[in-house]
Amino acid sequence: MNLNKINKTIEQKVIKFIKDNCLIENGDKILIALSGGSDSVFLINFLFKYKKKYNIELAAFHLNHLLRDESKSDQDFCENLCKNFGIPFFTKVENVKQFAKQKKLSIEEAGRILRYEALQDISLKYGFNKIATAHNLNDNSETVLLNLIKGKGISSISGIPIKYNNIIRPIICLSKTEIETYLKVNKIKFIKDLSNYCEDYERNYLRNRIVPLIENKLNNNFNYTTYQTSEILREYLNFTEKIINETYDKFVNVFENRIEIDLINFYKEEFFIKSEIIRKIFINELKLEPTFKNINSVLNLLNNQKGKIIRLKNNFKVIKENDRLVIIKFENKRYLSYKVEPGKSLSINNFEISIKKVNNVFFDKNKFIEYVDADKITGEIKIRNWQKGDKFVPLGCNGMKKISDFLTDSKVPSSKKDEILVMQDSEKIFYVVGLRIDDRVKITESSKNIYKIELTNA
C-alpha cells in the first residue's frame, strides 16, 4: 500500500472539488461541525493540513446530544483533537431525545435542527463566515433514497447541496471507503459510533441493508452514479427555480398573518408550476417540509367549492375562497365576552366600539355606524364571538336566520368568519357587528330613544 499515492489521490480530489465549486476563498473563517466520527475527523485534518494554502482560520463545534453513554467521552475526544491542532473548540449539551418528543420529530431530525441552530449562533457571534460539514457520497445517496421513498419531490431527491448559504460540504466528493482508507493508512484515530449499526434509525437501515444490496446486485458504483444524477437534477432545478421565482410573485401575496394565492390566472398554469409554487410556500413561508400528499391536497382545493378547508401541520389551514386560496395559522377559538355600557367605549381586537344615546339620525353609507331603538333592547348589553346555532332576524327579513348561513350569504370569506362578533341583550342577538342589525331593533317613526353604535379603528 503506497501511503503517499493514497494521500495524494484523495487530497487532490478534494482540492479540485473545492476549486471547481469555489467552496473556500482566501481569508475565510470556517467553523467545522465535528462529531468525532471518521468523516468529520478527516475534514478537520484535511483543512488543518491545508490551512496555509487557503489562508483560513479554523474552529470546531461539537454537539453533545446525550444519546449515548459515551457522549461525554465523544465530547472530550473532540476537545482534545482541537487542542492538538491549536484551534478554538465550542460545544453545547442538548437533550435531543427530549426535544424530539416535544416537537414530535425523529431523533435524527431533532439532532439536525439543534446542531445547525448552534452552528449558526456561534458563527454569528464569533464572526465565522462559513460552516463546513463532513457529508460524503454515501450520505448523499442515503438522502436521495430516503426522500424518494417518502415522496418529498424533485428538490429533495436532488441530494445534499454542495453549498447552501454559508454552509459548505468540501468532502461530499469522497466515499466512506476513501475516507476510512485515508484515516487508516495515516493512523488517524476517530470515534466509532455503534449506534450507526442500530437499524431502528431509517438512515441506518438504508445504509446497512438496502444500499449494500443495490451495490451487490445492481450497481457497484451506486454512490457515484447517484451523485452524478443529483448534480444533473440540481442544474435542472437551478433553471426552473428562475421561472418559479418569476411566477411566484405574480400569484402569491404574503401578509403578516396570512398568505393568499390569486387563483384567477393560477388555474391556467402547468401542473408542475403550480405544484412548485405550493412547495415554495411550504418551505419559505410555513417553514414546513412538504410531501407529495401535502401538495396534492392543496392543489385539489382548486376544484373544490368555496369554503372548503384542509388542515396542515403546525396549526395551519388552507381555505378555498372564490378567487383565492388563503393560508392562515389557526388557534383554538378563544371565547370572548365583554360587557358594553351605553355612553362608554370598549377596545376589542383591533377596533373600538361605542354605544351613545343620540337625538338625531344621519344615515349614510358608513357600514360601521348603526342606529337602533334603545327601548327595544332589554337588560345588559354584551359583545361576544358568534357560536354555532346562533340566530337573529336580519334587517328587512321576516324570520330567523342562522348566523352561519347569513355570513355565507353575505359572502364573508371562510378565513374571516371566525373573527365575526355579535352584540346581544338579555333576550336576543341584535347586531352582527359590522354587517347587519336585527329587524326587531330597527328605528321607526315612533322610536323615542335611539342608540348610535359605532366602530372605529383602535
CSV table of C-alpha atoms in Angstrom, one decimal:
chain,number,residue,atom,x,y,z
A,1,MET,CA,0.0,0.0,0.0
A,2,ASN,CA,1.6,3.2,-1.2
A,3,LEU,CA,0.8,5.8,1.5
A,4,ASN,CA,1.9,8.8,-0.5
A,5,LYS,CA,-0.1,7.8,-3.5
A,6,ILE,CA,-3.3,7.2,-1.5
A,7,ASN,CA,-2.8,10.6,0.3
A,8,LYS,CA,-2.1,12.5,-2.9
A,9,THR,CA,-5.0,10.9,-4.8
A,10,ILE,CA,-7.6,11.6,-2.1
A,11,GLU,CA,-6.3,15.0,-1.2
A,12,GLN,CA,-6.1,16.2,-4.8
A,13,LYS,CA,-9.6,15.0,-5.4
A,14,VAL,CA,-10.9,17.2,-2.5
A,15,ILE,CA,-8.7,20.2,-3.6
A,16,LYS,CA,-10.0,20.0,-7.1
A,17,PHE,CA,-13.6,19.7,-5.9
A,18,ILE,CA,-13.1,22.8,-3.6
A,19,LYS,CA,-11.7,24.8,-6.5
A,20,ASP,CA,-14.3,23.7,-9.1
A,21,ASN,CA,-17.1,24.7,-6.7
A,22,CYS,CA,-15.5,27.8,-5.2
A,23,LEU,CA,-16.1,26.5,-1.7
A,24,ILE,CA,-13.2,28.2,0.1
A,25,GLU,CA,-11.8,31.6,-0.5
A,26,ASN,CA,-8.7,33.3,0.8
A,27,GLY,CA,-9.2,34.6,4.3
A,28,ASP,CA,-12.3,32.5,5.2
A,29,LYS,CA,-13.1,31.9,8.8
A,30,ILE,CA,-14.5,28.4,8.9
A,31,LEU,CA,-16.4,26.6,11.7
A,32,ILE,CA,-16.3,22.8,11.4
A,33,ALA,CA,-19.1,20.6,12.5
A,34,LEU,CA,-17.1,18.0,14.5
A,35,SER,CA,-18.8,14.8,15.7
A,36,GLY,CA,-15.6,12.8,16.2
A,37,GLY,CA,-16.6,10.2,13.6
A,38,SER,CA,-14.5,9.3,10.6
A,39,ASP,CA,-15.9,11.9,8.2
A,40,SER,CA,-15.6,15.0,10.4
A,41,VAL,CA,-12.1,13.8,11.7
A,42,PHE,CA,-11.0,13.6,8.0
A,43,LEU,CA,-12.4,17.0,7.3
A,44,ILE,CA,-10.7,18.7,10.2
A,45,ASN,CA,-7.4,17.0,9.4
A,46,PHE,CA,-7.6,18.0,5.8
A,47,LEU,CA,-8.5,21.6,6.4
A,48,PHE,CA,-5.8,22.0,9.1
A,49,LYS,CA,-3.2,20.4,6.8
A,50,TYR,CA,-4.1,22.9,4.0
A,51,LYS,CA,-4.7,25.8,6.3
A,52,LYS,CA,-1.8,27.9,5.0
A,53,LYS,CA,-2.6,27.0,1.3
A,54,TYR,CA,-6.1,28.5,1.7
A,55,ASN,CA,-5.1,31.2,4.3
A,56,ILE,CA,-8.0,30.3,6.5
A,57,GLU,CA,-8.9,30.4,10.2
A,58,LEU,CA,-10.5,27.3,11.7
A,59,ALA,CA,-12.6,26.4,14.8
A,60,ALA,CA,-14.8,23.4,15.6
A,61,PHE,CA,-18.2,22.8,17.2
A,62,HIS,CA,-19.4,19.6,18.8
A,63,LEU,CA,-23.0,18.9,19.9
A,64,ASN,CA,-23.2,16.6,22.9
A,65,HIS,CA,-26.7,15.1,22.2
A,66,LEU,CA,-26.9,12.9,25.4
A,67,LEU,CA,-28.0,9.9,23.3
A,68,ARG,CA,-25.2,7.6,24.2
A,69,ASP,CA,-23.4,6.6,27.4
A,70,GLU,CA,-20.2,7.6,25.6
A,71,SER,CA,-21.5,11.2,24.8
A,72,LYS,CA,-19.1,12.8,27.3
A,73,SER,CA,-16.1,10.9,26.1
A,74,ASP,CA,-17.0,11.8,22.5
A,75,GLN,CA,-17.0,15.5,23.6
A,76,ASP,CA,-13.7,15.1,25.3
A,77,PHE,CA,-12.2,13.4,22.2
A,78,CYS,CA,-13.2,16.4,20.0
A,79,GLU,CA,-11.9,18.9,22.5
A,80,ASN,CA,-8.5,17.2,22.8
A,81,LEU,CA,-8.3,16.9,19.0
A,82,CYS,CA,-8.8,20.7,18.7
A,83,LYS,CA,-6.2,21.3,21.5
A,84,ASN,CA,-3.7,19.3,19.5
A,85,PHE,CA,-4.4,21.4,16.4
A,86,GLY,CA,-4.4,24.6,18.5
A,87,ILE,CA,-7.8,25.8,17.2
A,88,PRO,CA,-10.8,27.1,19.2
A,89,PHE,CA,-13.4,24.5,20.3
A,90,PHE,CA,-17.0,25.1,21.0
A,91,THR,CA,-19.5,22.6,22.5
A,92,LYS,CA,-23.1,22.5,23.6
A,93,VAL,CA,-25.1,19.9,25.5
A,94,GLU,CA,-28.7,19.3,24.3
A,95,ASN,CA,-31.2,16.6,25.3
A,96,VAL,CA,-32.0,15.7,21.7
A,97,LYS,CA,-34.4,12.9,22.7
A,98,GLN,CA,-36.5,15.3,24.9
A,99,PHE,CA,-36.5,17.9,22.1
A,100,ALA,CA,-37.7,15.3,19.6
A,101,LYS,CA,-40.5,14.3,21.8
A,102,GLN,CA,-41.6,17.9,22.5
A,103,LYS,CA,-41.6,18.8,18.8
A,104,LYS,CA,-42.8,15.4,17.5
A,105,LEU,CA,-39.7,14.8,15.4
A,106,SER,CA,-37.5,11.9,14.7
A,107,ILE,CA,-34.3,11.7,16.7
A,108,GLU,CA,-32.3,12.4,13.5
A,109,GLU,CA,-34.3,15.4,12.5
A,110,ALA,CA,-34.2,16.9,16.1
A,111,GLY,CA,-30.4,16.4,16.2
A,112,ARG,CA,-30.0,18.1,12.8
A,113,ILE,CA,-32.1,21.1,13.8
A,114,LEU,CA,-30.3,21.6,17.1
A,115,ARG,CA,-26.9,21.2,15.5
A,116,TYR,CA,-27.5,23.7,12.7
A,117,GLU,CA,-29.1,26.2,15.1
A,118,ALA,CA,-26.0,26.1,17.4
A,119,LEU,CA,-23.6,26.3,14.4
A,120,GLN,CA,-25.3,29.4,13.1
A,121,ASP,CA,-25.4,31.0,16.5
A,122,ILE,CA,-21.7,30.5,17.1
A,123,SER,CA,-20.8,31.6,13.5
A,124,LEU,CA,-22.8,34.9,14.0
A,125,LYS,CA,-21.4,35.5,17.5
A,126,TYR,CA,-17.7,34.9,16.7
A,127,GLY,CA,-17.6,36.0,13.0
A,128,PHE,CA,-17.2,32.7,11.1
A,129,ASN,CA,-18.3,33.3,7.5
A,130,LYS,CA,-18.6,29.6,6.6
A,131,ILE,CA,-19.7,26.4,8.2
A,132,ALA,CA,-18.1,23.2,7.0
A,133,THR,CA,-20.0,19.9,7.4
A,134,ALA,CA,-18.5,16.5,6.6
A,135,HIS,CA,-21.2,14.9,4.4
A,136,ASN,CA,-19.8,12.3,1.9
A,137,LEU,CA,-21.0,10.5,-1.2
A,138,ASN,CA,-22.7,7.8,0.9
A,139,ASP,CA,-24.7,10.4,2.9
A,140,ASN,CA,-25.9,11.9,-0.4
A,141,SER,CA,-27.1,8.5,-1.7
A,142,GLU,CA,-28.9,7.7,1.5
A,143,THR,CA,-30.6,11.2,1.5
A,144,VAL,CA,-31.7,10.7,-2.1
A,145,LEU,CA,-33.2,7.2,-1.4
A,146,LEU,CA,-34.9,8.3,1.8
A,147,ASN,CA,-36.5,11.3,0.2
A,148,LEU,CA,-37.5,9.3,-2.9
A,149,ILE,CA,-39.2,6.7,-0.7
A,150,LYS,CA,-41.0,9.4,1.3
A,151,GLY,CA,-42.2,11.3,-1.8
A,152,LYS,CA,-40.6,14.6,-1.0
A,153,GLY,CA,-40.3,15.9,-4.5
A,154,ILE,CA,-37.6,16.8,-7.1
A,155,SER,CA,-35.7,19.3,-4.9
A,156,SER,CA,-35.4,16.7,-2.2
A,157,ILE,CA,-34.1,13.9,-4.4
A,158,SER,CA,-31.5,16.2,-5.9
A,159,GLY,CA,-29.4,15.3,-2.9
A,160,ILE,CA,-27.4,17.3,-0.4
A,161,PRO,CA,-26.3,20.7,-1.8
A,162,ILE,CA,-22.6,21.2,-2.1
A,163,LYS,CA,-23.1,24.7,-0.6
A,164,TYR,CA,-26.1,26.4,0.8
A,165,ASN,CA,-25.9,30.0,2.1
A,166,ASN,CA,-22.9,29.9,4.4
A,167,ILE,CA,-22.7,26.1,4.6
A,168,ILE,CA,-20.1,24.2,2.6
A,169,ARG,CA,-19.5,20.5,2.1
A,170,PRO,CA,-15.9,20.1,0.9
A,171,ILE,CA,-15.7,16.3,1.1
A,172,ILE,CA,-19.1,15.3,-0.4
A,173,CYS,CA,-17.0,14.1,-3.4
A,174,LEU,CA,-15.5,11.3,-1.3
A,175,SER,CA,-16.9,7.9,-0.5
A,176,LYS,CA,-17.0,6.5,3.0
A,177,THR,CA,-14.4,3.9,1.9
A,178,GLU,CA,-12.0,6.6,0.6
A,179,ILE,CA,-12.3,8.5,3.9
A,180,GLU,CA,-11.7,5.5,6.1
A,181,THR,CA,-8.9,4.2,3.9
A,182,TYR,CA,-7.1,7.6,4.3
A,183,LEU,CA,-7.5,7.6,8.1
A,184,LYS,CA,-6.3,4.0,8.3
A,185,VAL,CA,-3.1,4.5,6.3
A,186,ASN,CA,-2.4,7.7,8.2
A,187,LYS,CA,-3.2,6.0,11.6
A,188,ILE,CA,-5.6,8.8,12.5
A,189,LYS,CA,-8.0,7.9,15.3
A,190,PHE,CA,-11.7,8.6,15.2
A,191,ILE,CA,-14.8,7.6,17.2
A,192,LYS,CA,-16.7,4.5,16.1
A,193,ASP,CA,-20.4,5.1,16.9
A,194,LEU,CA,-22.0,1.8,17.5
A,195,SER,CA,-25.5,3.4,17.2
A,196,ASN,CA,-24.7,3.6,13.4
A,197,TYR,CA,-25.5,-0.1,13.3
A,198,CYS,CA,-28.8,0.2,15.1
A,199,GLU,CA,-31.5,-0.3,12.4
A,200,ASP,CA,-34.2,1.5,14.4
A,201,TYR,CA,-33.0,4.6,12.6
A,202,GLU,CA,-34.2,4.9,9.0
A,203,ARG,CA,-30.9,6.1,7.6
A,204,ASN,CA,-29.0,3.2,9.3
A,205,TYR,CA,-31.4,0.7,7.8
A,206,LEU,CA,-30.8,2.1,4.3
A,207,ARG,CA,-27.0,2.2,4.9
A,208,ASN,CA,-26.7,-1.3,6.3
A,209,ARG,CA,-29.3,-3.2,4.4
A,210,ILE,CA,-30.6,-1.5,1.2
A,211,VAL,CA,-27.5,0.2,-0.2
A,212,PRO,CA,-25.3,-2.9,0.0
A,213,LEU,CA,-28.0,-4.9,-1.9
A,214,ILE,CA,-28.1,-2.3,-4.6
A,215,GLU,CA,-24.3,-2.2,-4.9
A,216,ASN,CA,-24.0,-6.0,-5.0
A,217,LYS,CA,-26.9,-6.8,-7.3
A,218,LEU,CA,-27.5,-3.7,-9.5
A,219,ASN,CA,-24.7,-1.1,-9.5
A,220,ASN,CA,-21.4,-1.4,-7.6
A,221,ASN,CA,-20.8,2.3,-8.4
A,222,PHE,CA,-24.1,3.4,-6.9
A,223,ASN,CA,-22.9,6.2,-4.7
A,224,TYR,CA,-21.1,7.9,-7.6
A,225,THR,CA,-23.9,7.5,-10.2
A,226,THR,CA,-26.4,8.8,-7.6
A,227,TYR,CA,-24.2,11.8,-7.0
A,228,GLN,CA,-24.0,12.5,-10.8
A,229,THR,CA,-27.8,12.2,-11.1
A,230,SER,CA,-28.1,14.6,-8.1
A,231,GLU,CA,-25.9,17.1,-9.9
A,232,ILE,CA,-28.0,16.9,-13.1
A,233,LEU,CA,-31.2,17.4,-11.1
A,234,ARG,CA,-29.7,20.3,-9.3
A,235,GLU,CA,-28.8,22.1,-12.6
A,236,TYR,CA,-32.3,21.4,-13.8
A,237,LEU,CA,-33.7,22.9,-10.6
A,238,ASN,CA,-31.5,26.0,-10.8
A,239,PHE,CA,-33.0,26.6,-14.2
A,240,THR,CA,-36.6,26.0,-13.2
A,241,GLU,CA,-36.1,28.0,-10.0
A,242,LYS,CA,-35.7,31.2,-12.0
A,243,ILE,CA,-39.1,30.5,-13.7
A,244,ILE,CA,-40.8,29.6,-10.4
A,245,ASN,CA,-39.5,32.8,-8.8
A,246,GLU,CA,-40.8,35.0,-11.6
A,247,THR,CA,-44.2,33.3,-11.4
A,248,TYR,CA,-44.4,33.2,-7.6
A,249,ASP,CA,-44.6,36.9,-7.2
A,250,LYS,CA,-47.5,37.1,-9.7
A,251,PHE,CA,-49.7,34.8,-7.7
A,252,VAL,CA,-48.6,34.8,-4.0
A,253,ASN,CA,-49.2,37.6,-1.6
A,254,VAL,CA,-47.7,37.3,1.9
A,255,PHE,CA,-49.3,39.3,4.7
A,256,GLU,CA,-48.5,39.5,8.4
A,257,ASN,CA,-51.0,36.8,9.4
A,258,ARG,CA,-52.0,35.1,6.1
A,259,ILE,CA,-50.8,34.0,2.7
A,260,GLU,CA,-53.1,34.4,-0.3
A,261,ILE,CA,-52.8,32.8,-3.7
A,262,ASP,CA,-54.6,34.6,-6.5
A,263,LEU,CA,-56.5,31.9,-8.4
A,264,ILE,CA,-57.8,33.8,-11.4
A,265,ASN,CA,-54.7,33.0,-13.6
A,266,PHE,CA,-53.2,30.4,-11.3
A,267,TYR,CA,-55.6,27.8,-12.8
A,268,LYS,CA,-54.1,28.3,-16.2
A,269,GLU,CA,-50.5,27.4,-15.2
A,270,GLU,CA,-49.0,24.0,-15.9
A,271,PHE,CA,-49.3,21.4,-13.1
A,272,PHE,CA,-45.6,21.5,-12.4
A,273,ILE,CA,-45.5,25.3,-12.0
A,274,LYS,CA,-48.5,25.2,-9.6
A,275,SER,CA,-47.1,22.3,-7.5
A,276,GLU,CA,-43.7,24.0,-7.2
A,277,ILE,CA,-45.3,27.3,-6.1
A,278,ILE,CA,-47.1,25.4,-3.4
A,279,ARG,CA,-43.9,23.7,-2.4
A,280,LYS,CA,-42.1,27.0,-2.2
A,281,ILE,CA,-44.9,28.4,0.1
A,282,PHE,CA,-44.5,25.4,2.4
A,283,ILE,CA,-40.7,25.8,2.6
A,284,ASN,CA,-40.3,29.6,2.6
A,285,GLU,CA,-43.4,30.8,4.4
A,286,LEU,CA,-44.7,28.0,6.5
A,287,LYS,CA,-41.3,26.5,7.3
A,288,LEU,CA,-42.6,23.0,6.6
A,289,GLU,CA,-41.1,20.2,4.5
A,290,PRO,CA,-43.9,19.1,2.2
A,291,THR,CA,-44.7,15.7,0.8
A,292,PHE,CA,-46.5,14.9,-2.5
A,293,LYS,CA,-49.6,14.3,-0.4
A,294,ASN,CA,-49.4,17.8,1.2
A,295,ILE,CA,-49.0,19.5,-2.2
A,296,ASN,CA,-51.7,17.5,-3.9
A,297,SER,CA,-54.2,18.1,-1.1
A,298,VAL,CA,-53.7,21.9,-1.5
A,299,LEU,CA,-53.9,21.6,-5.3
A,300,ASN,CA,-57.1,19.5,-5.0
A,301,LEU,CA,-58.7,22.5,-3.3
A,302,LEU,CA,-58.6,24.4,-6.6
A,303,ASN,CA,-61.5,22.2,-7.9
A,304,ASN,CA,-63.5,22.3,-4.6
A,305,GLN,CA,-66.3,24.6,-3.6
A,306,LYS,CA,-65.6,27.7,-1.7
A,307,GLY,CA,-65.4,27.4,2.0
A,308,LYS,CA,-63.6,24.0,1.8
A,309,ILE,CA,-60.8,23.8,4.4
A,310,ILE,CA,-57.8,21.5,4.8
A,311,ARG,CA,-55.6,21.4,7.9
A,312,LEU,CA,-51.8,21.2,7.8
A,313,LYS,CA,-49.1,20.6,10.4
A,314,ASN,CA,-48.2,23.3,12.9
A,315,ASN,CA,-51.8,24.6,13.1
A,316,PHE,CA,-52.0,25.9,9.5
A,317,LYS,CA,-55.2,25.7,7.5
A,318,VAL,CA,-55.8,26.3,3.8
A,319,ILE,CA,-59.2,27.7,2.8
A,320,LYS,CA,-60.7,27.9,-0.7
A,321,GLU,CA,-62.4,31.2,-1.4
A,322,ASN,CA,-64.0,32.4,-4.7
A,323,ASP,CA,-60.9,33.7,-6.4
A,324,ARG,CA,-58.1,32.7,-4.0
A,325,LEU,CA,-56.6,30.2,-1.6
A,326,VAL,CA,-55.9,31.6,1.9
A,327,ILE,CA,-53.4,30.0,4.3
A,328,ILE,CA,-53.6,31.1,7.9
A,329,LYS,CA,-52.5,29.8,11.2
A,330,PHE,CA,-55.4,28.9,13.4
A,331,GLU,CA,-55.6,28.9,17.1
A,332,ASN,CA,-58.1,27.1,19.3
A,333,LYS,CA,-61.0,29.5,19.2
A,334,ARG,CA,-61.0,31.6,22.4
A,335,TYR,CA,-64.4,32.6,23.7
A,336,LEU,CA,-64.7,36.3,24.1
A,337,SER,CA,-67.5,38.1,26.0
A,338,TYR,CA,-67.4,41.7,27.1
A,339,LYS,CA,-70.0,44.0,28.7
A,340,VAL,CA,-70.7,47.1,26.7
A,341,GLU,CA,-72.2,50.1,28.6
A,342,PRO,CA,-74.0,52.9,26.8
A,343,GLY,CA,-72.1,56.2,27.0
A,344,LYS,CA,-68.7,54.3,27.1
A,345,SER,CA,-66.4,52.8,24.5
A,346,LEU,CA,-64.6,49.4,24.5
A,347,SER,CA,-61.5,48.4,22.8
A,348,ILE,CA,-61.6,44.8,21.4
A,349,ASN,CA,-59.2,43.2,18.9
A,350,ASN,CA,-58.2,46.0,16.6
A,351,PHE,CA,-61.2,48.2,16.9
A,352,GLU,CA,-63.1,50.4,19.4
A,353,ILE,CA,-66.8,50.1,19.7
A,354,SER,CA,-69.1,52.6,21.4
A,355,ILE,CA,-72.8,53.0,22.1
A,356,LYS,CA,-74.2,56.5,22.5
A,357,LYS,CA,-77.7,57.9,23.0
A,358,VAL,CA,-78.4,60.4,20.3
A,359,ASN,CA,-81.3,62.7,19.3
A,360,ASN,CA,-80.7,62.8,15.6
A,361,VAL,CA,-80.1,60.1,13.0
A,362,PHE,CA,-77.8,60.7,10.0
A,363,PHE,CA,-78.0,57.7,7.6
A,364,ASP,CA,-75.0,57.3,5.2
A,365,LYS,CA,-73.0,54.6,3.6
A,366,ASN,CA,-70.7,54.0,6.6
A,367,LYS,CA,-71.3,50.4,7.4
A,368,PHE,CA,-69.5,50.8,10.7
A,369,ILE,CA,-72.3,53.0,12.1
A,370,GLU,CA,-75.7,51.6,13.0
A,371,TYR,CA,-78.8,53.1,14.8
A,372,VAL,CA,-81.1,51.0,16.9
A,373,ASP,CA,-84.2,51.6,19.0
A,374,ALA,CA,-82.9,51.8,22.6
A,375,ASP,CA,-86.3,50.9,24.1
A,376,LYS,CA,-86.3,47.5,22.2
A,377,ILE,CA,-83.1,46.5,23.9
A,378,THR,CA,-83.5,44.8,27.3
A,379,GLY,CA,-81.1,44.2,30.1
A,380,GLU,CA,-77.3,44.1,29.9
A,381,ILE,CA,-75.5,44.5,26.5
A,382,LYS,CA,-72.7,42.1,25.6
A,383,ILE,CA,-70.4,41.6,22.7
A,384,ARG,CA,-69.0,38.1,22.0
A,385,ASN,CA,-67.9,35.6,19.4
A,386,TRP,CA,-70.7,34.1,17.4
A,387,GLN,CA,-71.3,30.4,18.1
A,388,LYS,CA,-72.7,27.5,16.1
A,389,GLY,CA,-76.5,27.6,16.3
A,390,ASP,CA,-76.7,31.4,16.9
A,391,LYS,CA,-79.7,33.0,15.1
A,392,PHE,CA,-81.1,36.5,14.5
A,393,VAL,CA,-83.6,38.3,12.3
A,394,PRO,CA,-81.6,40.2,9.6
A,395,LEU,CA,-82.9,43.7,8.9
A,396,GLY,CA,-85.5,43.5,6.2
A,397,CYS,CA,-86.3,39.9,6.8
A,398,ASN,CA,-89.4,38.3,8.5
A,399,GLY,CA,-87.9,35.2,10.0
A,400,MET,CA,-85.0,33.9,12.0
A,401,LYS,CA,-81.8,33.0,10.2
A,402,LYS,CA,-78.7,31.1,11.3
A,403,ILE,CA,-75.7,33.4,11.6
A,404,SER,CA,-73.6,30.8,9.8
A,405,ASP,CA,-76.0,31.0,6.8
A,406,PHE,CA,-76.1,34.8,7.0
A,407,LEU,CA,-72.3,35.0,6.8
A,408,THR,CA,-72.2,32.7,3.8
A,409,ASP,CA,-75.0,34.6,2.0
A,410,SER,CA,-73.1,37.9,2.8
A,411,LYS,CA,-70.0,36.4,1.1
A,412,VAL,CA,-67.9,36.7,4.2
A,413,PRO,CA,-64.7,34.7,3.3
A,414,SER,CA,-64.4,31.5,5.3
A,415,SER,CA,-61.0,32.7,6.5
A,416,LYS,CA,-62.7,35.7,8.1
A,417,LYS,CA,-65.8,34.1,9.7
A,418,ASP,CA,-64.1,33.2,13.0
A,419,GLU,CA,-63.4,36.9,13.5
A,420,ILE,CA,-67.0,38.0,13.4
A,421,LEU,CA,-68.6,39.2,16.7
A,422,VAL,CA,-72.2,39.6,17.7
A,423,MET,CA,-73.9,42.0,20.1
A,424,GLN,CA,-76.8,40.8,22.3
A,425,ASP,CA,-79.1,41.9,25.1
A,426,SER,CA,-80.6,39.6,27.7
A,427,GLU,CA,-83.0,38.1,25.2
A,428,LYS,CA,-81.6,38.2,21.7
A,429,ILE,CA,-78.7,38.9,19.3
A,430,PHE,CA,-79.5,42.3,17.8
A,431,TYR,CA,-76.3,43.1,15.8
A,432,VAL,CA,-73.9,41.1,13.8
A,433,VAL,CA,-71.1,43.5,14.3
A,434,GLY,CA,-70.1,45.4,11.2
A,435,LEU,CA,-72.6,43.6,9.0
A,436,ARG,CA,-76.3,43.9,9.9
A,437,ILE,CA,-78.7,44.8,12.8
A,438,ASP,CA,-81.7,42.7,13.8
A,439,ASP,CA,-85.0,43.8,12.3
A,440,ARG,CA,-86.6,43.7,15.8
A,441,VAL,CA,-84.5,46.7,16.9
A,442,LYS,CA,-84.8,48.9,13.9
A,443,ILE,CA,-85.8,52.5,14.4
A,444,THR,CA,-89.3,53.7,13.3
A,445,GLU,CA,-91.2,56.9,13.3
A,446,SER,CA,-92.4,56.1,16.8
A,447,SER,CA,-88.9,55.5,18.2
A,448,LYS,CA,-88.2,57.9,21.1
A,449,ASN,CA,-84.8,56.8,22.3
A,450,ILE,CA,-82.0,55.9,19.9
A,451,TYR,CA,-78.6,54.3,20.3
A,452,LYS,CA,-75.8,55.0,17.8
A,453,ILE,CA,-73.4,52.1,17.6
A,454,GLU,CA,-70.1,53.0,16.0
A,455,LEU,CA,-66.9,51.0,15.2
A,456,THR,CA,-63.6,52.8,14.7
A,457,ASN,CA,-60.0,51.6,14.4
A,458,ALA,CA,-58.3,51.3,17.8
